[in-house]
CSV table of C-alpha atoms in Angstrom, one decimal:
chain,number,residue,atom,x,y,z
A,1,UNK,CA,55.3,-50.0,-123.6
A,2,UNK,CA,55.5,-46.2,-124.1
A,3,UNK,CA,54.0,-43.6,-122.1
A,4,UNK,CA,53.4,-39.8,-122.5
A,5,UNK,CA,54.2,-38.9,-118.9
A,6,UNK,CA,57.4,-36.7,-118.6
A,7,UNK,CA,60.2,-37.9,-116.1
A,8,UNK,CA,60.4,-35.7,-113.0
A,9,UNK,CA,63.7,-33.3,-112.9
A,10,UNK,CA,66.4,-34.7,-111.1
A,11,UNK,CA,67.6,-32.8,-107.8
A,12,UNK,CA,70.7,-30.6,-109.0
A,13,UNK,CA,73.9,-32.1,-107.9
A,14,UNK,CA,76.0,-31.0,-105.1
A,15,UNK,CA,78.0,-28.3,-106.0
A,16,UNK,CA,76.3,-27.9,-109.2
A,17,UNK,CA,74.8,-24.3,-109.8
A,18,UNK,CA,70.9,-23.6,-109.7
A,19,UNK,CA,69.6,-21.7,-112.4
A,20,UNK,CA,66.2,-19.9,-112.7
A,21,UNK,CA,64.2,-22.6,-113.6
A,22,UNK,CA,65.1,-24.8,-110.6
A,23,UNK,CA,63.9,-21.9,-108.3
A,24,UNK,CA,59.8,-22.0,-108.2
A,25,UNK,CA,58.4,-18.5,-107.6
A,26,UNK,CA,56.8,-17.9,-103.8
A,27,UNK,CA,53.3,-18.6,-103.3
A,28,UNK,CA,51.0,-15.2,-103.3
A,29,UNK,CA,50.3,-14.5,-99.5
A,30,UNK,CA,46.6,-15.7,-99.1
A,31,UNK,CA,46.6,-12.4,-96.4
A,32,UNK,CA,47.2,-9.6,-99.4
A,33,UNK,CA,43.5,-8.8,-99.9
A,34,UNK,CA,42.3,-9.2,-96.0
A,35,UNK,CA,45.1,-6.6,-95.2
A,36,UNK,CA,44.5,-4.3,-97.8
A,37,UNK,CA,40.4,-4.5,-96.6
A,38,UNK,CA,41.5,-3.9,-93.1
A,39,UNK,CA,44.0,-0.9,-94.1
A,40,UNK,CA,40.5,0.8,-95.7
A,41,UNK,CA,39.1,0.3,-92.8
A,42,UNK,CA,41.2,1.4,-90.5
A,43,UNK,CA,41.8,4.2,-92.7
A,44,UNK,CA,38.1,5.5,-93.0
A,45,UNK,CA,37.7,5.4,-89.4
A,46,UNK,CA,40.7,7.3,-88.8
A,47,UNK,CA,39.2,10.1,-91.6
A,48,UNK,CA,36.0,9.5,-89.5
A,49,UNK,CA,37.5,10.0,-86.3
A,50,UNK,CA,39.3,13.1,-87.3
A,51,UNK,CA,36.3,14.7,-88.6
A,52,UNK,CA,34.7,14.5,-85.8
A,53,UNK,CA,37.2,16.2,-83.8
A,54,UNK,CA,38.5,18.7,-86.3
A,55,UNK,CA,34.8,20.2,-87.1
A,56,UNK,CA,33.5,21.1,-83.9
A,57,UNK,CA,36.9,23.3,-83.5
A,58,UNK,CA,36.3,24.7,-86.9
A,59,UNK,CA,32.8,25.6,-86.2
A,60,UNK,CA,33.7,27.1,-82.8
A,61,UNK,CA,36.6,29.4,-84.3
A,62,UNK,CA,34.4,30.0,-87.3
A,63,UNK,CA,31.6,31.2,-84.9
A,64,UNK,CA,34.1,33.4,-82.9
A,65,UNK,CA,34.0,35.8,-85.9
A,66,UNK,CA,30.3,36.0,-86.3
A,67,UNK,CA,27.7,38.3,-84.8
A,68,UNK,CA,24.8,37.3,-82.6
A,69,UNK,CA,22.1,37.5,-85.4
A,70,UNK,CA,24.1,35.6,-88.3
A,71,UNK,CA,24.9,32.5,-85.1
A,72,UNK,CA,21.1,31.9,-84.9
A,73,UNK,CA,20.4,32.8,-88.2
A,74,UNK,CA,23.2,30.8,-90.4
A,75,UNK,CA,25.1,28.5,-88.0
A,76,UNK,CA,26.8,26.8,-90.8
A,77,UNK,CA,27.5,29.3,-92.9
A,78,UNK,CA,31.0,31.4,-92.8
A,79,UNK,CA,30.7,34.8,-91.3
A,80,UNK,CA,29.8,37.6,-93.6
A,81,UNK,CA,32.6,39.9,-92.1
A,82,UNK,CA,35.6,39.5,-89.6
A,83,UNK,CA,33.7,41.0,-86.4
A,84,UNK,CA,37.3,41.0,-84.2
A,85,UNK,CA,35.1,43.9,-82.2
A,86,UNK,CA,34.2,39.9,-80.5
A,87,UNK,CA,37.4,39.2,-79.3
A,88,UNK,CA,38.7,42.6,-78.0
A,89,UNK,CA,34.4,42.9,-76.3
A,90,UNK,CA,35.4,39.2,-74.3
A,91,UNK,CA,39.1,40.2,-74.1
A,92,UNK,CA,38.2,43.4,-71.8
A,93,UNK,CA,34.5,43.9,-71.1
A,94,UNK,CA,33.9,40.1,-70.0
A,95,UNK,CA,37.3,40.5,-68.5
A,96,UNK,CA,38.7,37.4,-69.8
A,97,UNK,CA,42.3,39.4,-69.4
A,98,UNK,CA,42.2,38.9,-66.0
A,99,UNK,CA,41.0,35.2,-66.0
A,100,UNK,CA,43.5,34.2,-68.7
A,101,UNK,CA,46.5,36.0,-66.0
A,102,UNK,CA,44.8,33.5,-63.0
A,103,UNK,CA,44.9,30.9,-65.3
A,104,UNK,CA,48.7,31.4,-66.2
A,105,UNK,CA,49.9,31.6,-62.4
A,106,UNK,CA,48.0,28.7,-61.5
A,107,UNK,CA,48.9,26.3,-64.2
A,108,UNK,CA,52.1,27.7,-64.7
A,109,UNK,CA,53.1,26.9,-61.1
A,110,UNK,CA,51.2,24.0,-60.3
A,111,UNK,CA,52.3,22.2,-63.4
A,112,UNK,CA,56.8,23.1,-62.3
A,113,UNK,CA,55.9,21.9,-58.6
A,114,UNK,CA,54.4,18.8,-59.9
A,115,UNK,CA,57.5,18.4,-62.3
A,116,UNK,CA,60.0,19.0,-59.7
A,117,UNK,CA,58.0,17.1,-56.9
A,118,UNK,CA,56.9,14.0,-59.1
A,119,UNK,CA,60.1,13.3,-60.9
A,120,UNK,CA,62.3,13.5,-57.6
A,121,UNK,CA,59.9,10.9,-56.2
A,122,UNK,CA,59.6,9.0,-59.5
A,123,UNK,CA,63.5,8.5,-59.6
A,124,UNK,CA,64.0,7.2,-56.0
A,125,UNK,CA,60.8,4.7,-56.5
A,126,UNK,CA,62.8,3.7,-59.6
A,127,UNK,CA,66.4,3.2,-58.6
A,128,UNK,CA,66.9,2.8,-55.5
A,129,UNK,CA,65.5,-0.3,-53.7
A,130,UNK,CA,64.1,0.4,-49.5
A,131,UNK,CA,61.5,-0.7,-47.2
A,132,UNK,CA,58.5,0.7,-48.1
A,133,UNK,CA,59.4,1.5,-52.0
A,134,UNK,CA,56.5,-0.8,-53.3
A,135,UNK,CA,53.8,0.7,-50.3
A,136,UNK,CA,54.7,4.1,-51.5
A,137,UNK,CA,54.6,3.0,-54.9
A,138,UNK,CA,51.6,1.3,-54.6
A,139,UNK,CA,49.9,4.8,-52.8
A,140,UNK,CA,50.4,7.2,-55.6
A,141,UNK,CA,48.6,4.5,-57.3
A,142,UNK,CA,45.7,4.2,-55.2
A,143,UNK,CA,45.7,8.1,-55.2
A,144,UNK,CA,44.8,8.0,-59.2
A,145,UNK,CA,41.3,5.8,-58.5
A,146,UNK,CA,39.9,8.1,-55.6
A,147,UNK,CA,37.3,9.7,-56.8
A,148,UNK,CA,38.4,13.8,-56.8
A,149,UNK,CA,34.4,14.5,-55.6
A,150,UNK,CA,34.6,12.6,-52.5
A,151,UNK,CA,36.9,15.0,-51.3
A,152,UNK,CA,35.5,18.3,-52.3
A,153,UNK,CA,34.0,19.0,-48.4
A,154,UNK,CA,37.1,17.8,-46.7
A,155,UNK,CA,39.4,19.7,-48.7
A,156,UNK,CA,37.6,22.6,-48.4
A,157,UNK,CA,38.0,22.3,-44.8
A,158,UNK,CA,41.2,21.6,-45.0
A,159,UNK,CA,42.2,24.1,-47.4
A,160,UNK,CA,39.9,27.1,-45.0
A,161,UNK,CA,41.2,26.0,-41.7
A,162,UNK,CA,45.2,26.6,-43.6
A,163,UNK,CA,43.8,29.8,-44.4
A,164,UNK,CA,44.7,29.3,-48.3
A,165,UNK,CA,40.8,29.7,-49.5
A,166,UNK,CA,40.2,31.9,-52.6
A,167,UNK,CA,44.2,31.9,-53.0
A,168,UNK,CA,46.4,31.4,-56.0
A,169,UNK,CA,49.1,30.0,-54.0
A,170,UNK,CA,46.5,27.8,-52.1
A,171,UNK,CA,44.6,26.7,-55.5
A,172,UNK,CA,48.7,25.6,-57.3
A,173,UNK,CA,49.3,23.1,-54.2
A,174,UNK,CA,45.9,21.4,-54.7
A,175,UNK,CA,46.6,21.3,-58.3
A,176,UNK,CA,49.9,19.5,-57.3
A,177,UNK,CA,48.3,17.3,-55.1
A,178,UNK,CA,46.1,16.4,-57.3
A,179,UNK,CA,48.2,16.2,-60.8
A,180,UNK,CA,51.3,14.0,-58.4
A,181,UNK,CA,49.7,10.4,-58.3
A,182,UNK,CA,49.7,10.0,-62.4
A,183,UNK,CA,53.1,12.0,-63.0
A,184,UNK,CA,55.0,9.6,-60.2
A,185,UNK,CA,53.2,6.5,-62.4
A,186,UNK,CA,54.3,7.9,-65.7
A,187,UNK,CA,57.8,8.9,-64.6
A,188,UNK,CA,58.6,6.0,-62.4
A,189,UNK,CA,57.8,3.8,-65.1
A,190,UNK,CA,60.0,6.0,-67.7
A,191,UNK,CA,63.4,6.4,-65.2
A,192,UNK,CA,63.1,2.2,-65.0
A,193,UNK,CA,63.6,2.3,-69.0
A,194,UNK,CA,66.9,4.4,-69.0
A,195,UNK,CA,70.2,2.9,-69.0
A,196,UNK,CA,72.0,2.6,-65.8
A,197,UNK,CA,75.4,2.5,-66.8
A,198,UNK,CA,75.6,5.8,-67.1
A,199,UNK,CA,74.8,6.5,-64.2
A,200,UNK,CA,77.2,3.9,-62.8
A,201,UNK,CA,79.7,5.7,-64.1
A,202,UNK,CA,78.5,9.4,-62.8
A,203,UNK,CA,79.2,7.2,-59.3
A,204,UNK,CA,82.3,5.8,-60.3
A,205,UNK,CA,83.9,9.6,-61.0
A,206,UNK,CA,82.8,10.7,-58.0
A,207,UNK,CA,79.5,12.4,-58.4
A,208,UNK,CA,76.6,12.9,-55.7
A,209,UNK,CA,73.2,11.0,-56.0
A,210,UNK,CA,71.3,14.7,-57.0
A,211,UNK,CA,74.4,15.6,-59.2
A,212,UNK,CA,73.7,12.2,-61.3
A,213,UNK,CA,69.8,13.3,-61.0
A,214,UNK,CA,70.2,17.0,-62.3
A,215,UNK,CA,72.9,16.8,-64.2
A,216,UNK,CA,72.7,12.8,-66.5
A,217,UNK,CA,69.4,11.6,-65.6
A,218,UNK,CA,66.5,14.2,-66.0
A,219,UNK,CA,68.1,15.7,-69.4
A,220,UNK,CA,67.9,12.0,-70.3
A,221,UNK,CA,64.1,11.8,-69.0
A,222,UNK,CA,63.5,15.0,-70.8
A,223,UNK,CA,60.5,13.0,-73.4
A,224,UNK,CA,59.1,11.8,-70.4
A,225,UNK,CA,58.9,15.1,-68.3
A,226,UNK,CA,57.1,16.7,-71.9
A,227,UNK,CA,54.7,14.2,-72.5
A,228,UNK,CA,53.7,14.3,-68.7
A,229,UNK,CA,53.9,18.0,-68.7
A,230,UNK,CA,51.1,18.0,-71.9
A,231,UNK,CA,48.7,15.6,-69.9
A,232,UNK,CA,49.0,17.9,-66.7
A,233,UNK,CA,48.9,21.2,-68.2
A,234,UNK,CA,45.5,19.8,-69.8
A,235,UNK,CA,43.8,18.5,-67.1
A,236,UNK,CA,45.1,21.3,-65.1
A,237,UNK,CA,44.5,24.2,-67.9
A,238,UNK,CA,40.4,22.5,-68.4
A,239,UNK,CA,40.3,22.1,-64.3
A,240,UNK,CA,36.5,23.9,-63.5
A,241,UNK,CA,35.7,21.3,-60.4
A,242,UNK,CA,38.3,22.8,-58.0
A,243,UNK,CA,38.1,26.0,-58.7
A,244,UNK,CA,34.4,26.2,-58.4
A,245,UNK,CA,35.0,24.9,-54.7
A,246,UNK,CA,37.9,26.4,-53.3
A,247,UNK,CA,38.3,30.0,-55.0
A,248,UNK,CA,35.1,31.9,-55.1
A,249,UNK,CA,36.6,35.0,-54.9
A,250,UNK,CA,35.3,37.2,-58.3
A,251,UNK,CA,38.9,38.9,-58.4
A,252,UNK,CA,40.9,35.1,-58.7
A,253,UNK,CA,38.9,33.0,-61.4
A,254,UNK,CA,40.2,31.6,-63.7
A,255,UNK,CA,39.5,30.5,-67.8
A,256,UNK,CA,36.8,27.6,-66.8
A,257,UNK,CA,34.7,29.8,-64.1
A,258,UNK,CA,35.0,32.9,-66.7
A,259,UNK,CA,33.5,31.2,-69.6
A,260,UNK,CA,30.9,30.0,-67.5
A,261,UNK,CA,30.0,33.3,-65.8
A,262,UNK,CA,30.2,34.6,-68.9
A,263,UNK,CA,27.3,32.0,-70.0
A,264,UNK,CA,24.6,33.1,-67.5
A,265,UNK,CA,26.0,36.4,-66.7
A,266,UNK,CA,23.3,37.8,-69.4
A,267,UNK,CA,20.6,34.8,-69.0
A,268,UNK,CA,19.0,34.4,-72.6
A,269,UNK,CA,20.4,37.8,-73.6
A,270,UNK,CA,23.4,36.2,-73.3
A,271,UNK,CA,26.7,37.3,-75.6
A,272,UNK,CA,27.0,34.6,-78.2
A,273,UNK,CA,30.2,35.7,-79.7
A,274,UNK,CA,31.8,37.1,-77.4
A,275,UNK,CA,31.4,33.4,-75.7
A,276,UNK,CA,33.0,31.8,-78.4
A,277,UNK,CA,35.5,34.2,-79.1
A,278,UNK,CA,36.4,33.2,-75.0
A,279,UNK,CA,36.0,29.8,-75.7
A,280,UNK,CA,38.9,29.9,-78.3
A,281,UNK,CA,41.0,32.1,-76.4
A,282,UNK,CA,41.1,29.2,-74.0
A,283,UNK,CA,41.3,26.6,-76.6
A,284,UNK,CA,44.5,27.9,-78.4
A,285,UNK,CA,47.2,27.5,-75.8
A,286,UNK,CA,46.2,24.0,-75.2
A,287,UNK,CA,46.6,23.4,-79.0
A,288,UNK,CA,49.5,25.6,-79.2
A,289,UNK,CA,51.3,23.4,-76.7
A,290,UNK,CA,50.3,20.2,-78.2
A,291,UNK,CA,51.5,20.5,-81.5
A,292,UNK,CA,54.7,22.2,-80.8
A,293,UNK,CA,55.7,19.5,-78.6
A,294,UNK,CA,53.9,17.0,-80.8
A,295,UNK,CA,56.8,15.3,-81.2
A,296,UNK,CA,58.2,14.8,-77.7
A,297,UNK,CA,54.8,13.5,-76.6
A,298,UNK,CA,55.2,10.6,-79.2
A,299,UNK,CA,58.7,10.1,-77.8
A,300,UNK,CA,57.8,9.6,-74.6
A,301,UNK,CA,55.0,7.8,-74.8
A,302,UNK,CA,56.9,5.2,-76.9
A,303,UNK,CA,60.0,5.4,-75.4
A,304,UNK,CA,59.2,2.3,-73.0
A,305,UNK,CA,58.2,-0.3,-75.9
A,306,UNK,CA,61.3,0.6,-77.8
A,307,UNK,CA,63.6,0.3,-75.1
């Protein structure tokens, strides 16, 4: 009896060559479309995201070149003329000059005493094994949940009884105090990911535990110490809380308490542009320092899932 049906290939031999037609094509991934939905997604909120953050900053340095009249008048409109008279008006006559210098020494110092400080501690917490490295450890931790307004009237005291109120110097240690817990976290975290051979063999040719430090394992750390350095120069550069408490002396203020005095200094006559010409004066260094070390922030962040 015949049939139509066609006899099934037989397997190719062993040792016998495979050509195309014994070779059946992959299957499609069933995923393609789901992915290429969720990459649109993902996508538009990302374009969403960044318009969000990206047009308030516009706006504000858009305003910065406006007069008082067009602000109220046309808020969304761009300025009819470059009034600069704005920023040279906030630069000396609300004496942001002065604020912006405060600002400087604080942050400036506060942020290489906490650098110094945190990554000493950091290192020893990482490699070197004690009683007591774990408590210690486990402290700077506890230091980052305590609430900073729980110790506004102690620390005052503290701080006036040490006779360091309405002091620059006094103002940079409380910024160290306050910036150490999360740069010890960060940084001990980070030292734990670099390679200790190398500095097993520092040892080996005869060099000292702070020689190995200074010398192999902080240039190694240096991603680390910039992406730290970012997140404490901005919380310490946007700091209003503890200056409002502990220096209330009109000659030492700094960025935060200018822009604000310069807010209600006038009550609803109040200077509009030169306001936001301060307000970006104090904006640009923080985005200045962000996207030149763009880069290194990445770096360090990652650094600990590639490793």
């Amino acid at each position: 009896m015949k049939t139509t049906e066609t006899p099934a290939p037989l397997p190719a031999e062993s040792g016998a060559p495979i050509t195309k037609t014994d070779v059946r094509p992959p299957a499609p991934p069933n995923g393609k479309k789901e992915g290429t939905v969720l990459n649109v997604f993902s996508h538009g909120v990302l374009v969403i995201w960044a318009f969000m953050v990206v047009m308030p900053l516009l706006w504000a340095v858009m305003t910065s070149f406006k007069d008082d009249r067009s602000i109220f008048s046309s808020p969304w409109s761009l300025p009819d003329s470059l009034h600069f008279d704005n920023w040279s008006r906030a630069w000396t006559q609300a004496n942001m000059s002065d604020y912006f210098l405060n600002t400087v020494l604080v942050v400036g110092g506060s942020l290489i005493g906490t650098l110094v400080l945190g990554s000493m501690a950091a290192y020893v917490l990482a490699r070197f094994d004690f009683p007591g490295n774990r408590f210690i450890y486990y402290l700077f931790i506890g230091g980052m949940s305590f609430p900073i307004m729980l110790a506004l009237v102690p620390l005052f005291y503290v701080v006036n009884n040490m006779g360091l109120l309405n002091t620059i110097h006094g103002l940079i240690l409380v910024y160290i105090a306050y910036s150490l817990p999360f740069t010890v976290f960060f940084l001990t975290a980070f030292f734990r990911t670099l390679p200790t051979s190398i500095a097993e063999a520092a040892f080996v040719d005869g060099a000292s535990h702070s020689r190995t430090f200074l010398q192999i394992m902080l240039p190694m750390a240096k991603p680390g110490l910039i992406s730290v350095g970012i997140f404490n120069f901005l919380g310490q550069w946007n700091q209003y809380m503890l200056p409002t408490v502990l220096n209330t002396d009109p000659d030492k203020r700094v960025l935060t308490q200018g822009l604000v005095q310069l807010a209600v200094s006038q009550g609803y006559k109040g200077d509009w542009s030169g306001l936001f010409a301060g307000l970006v004066m104090a904006m640009l260094p923080v985005l200045a320092a962000y996207i030149i070390f763009q880069r290194q922030v990445v770096q360090g962040l990652t650094a600990g899932a590639l490793k």
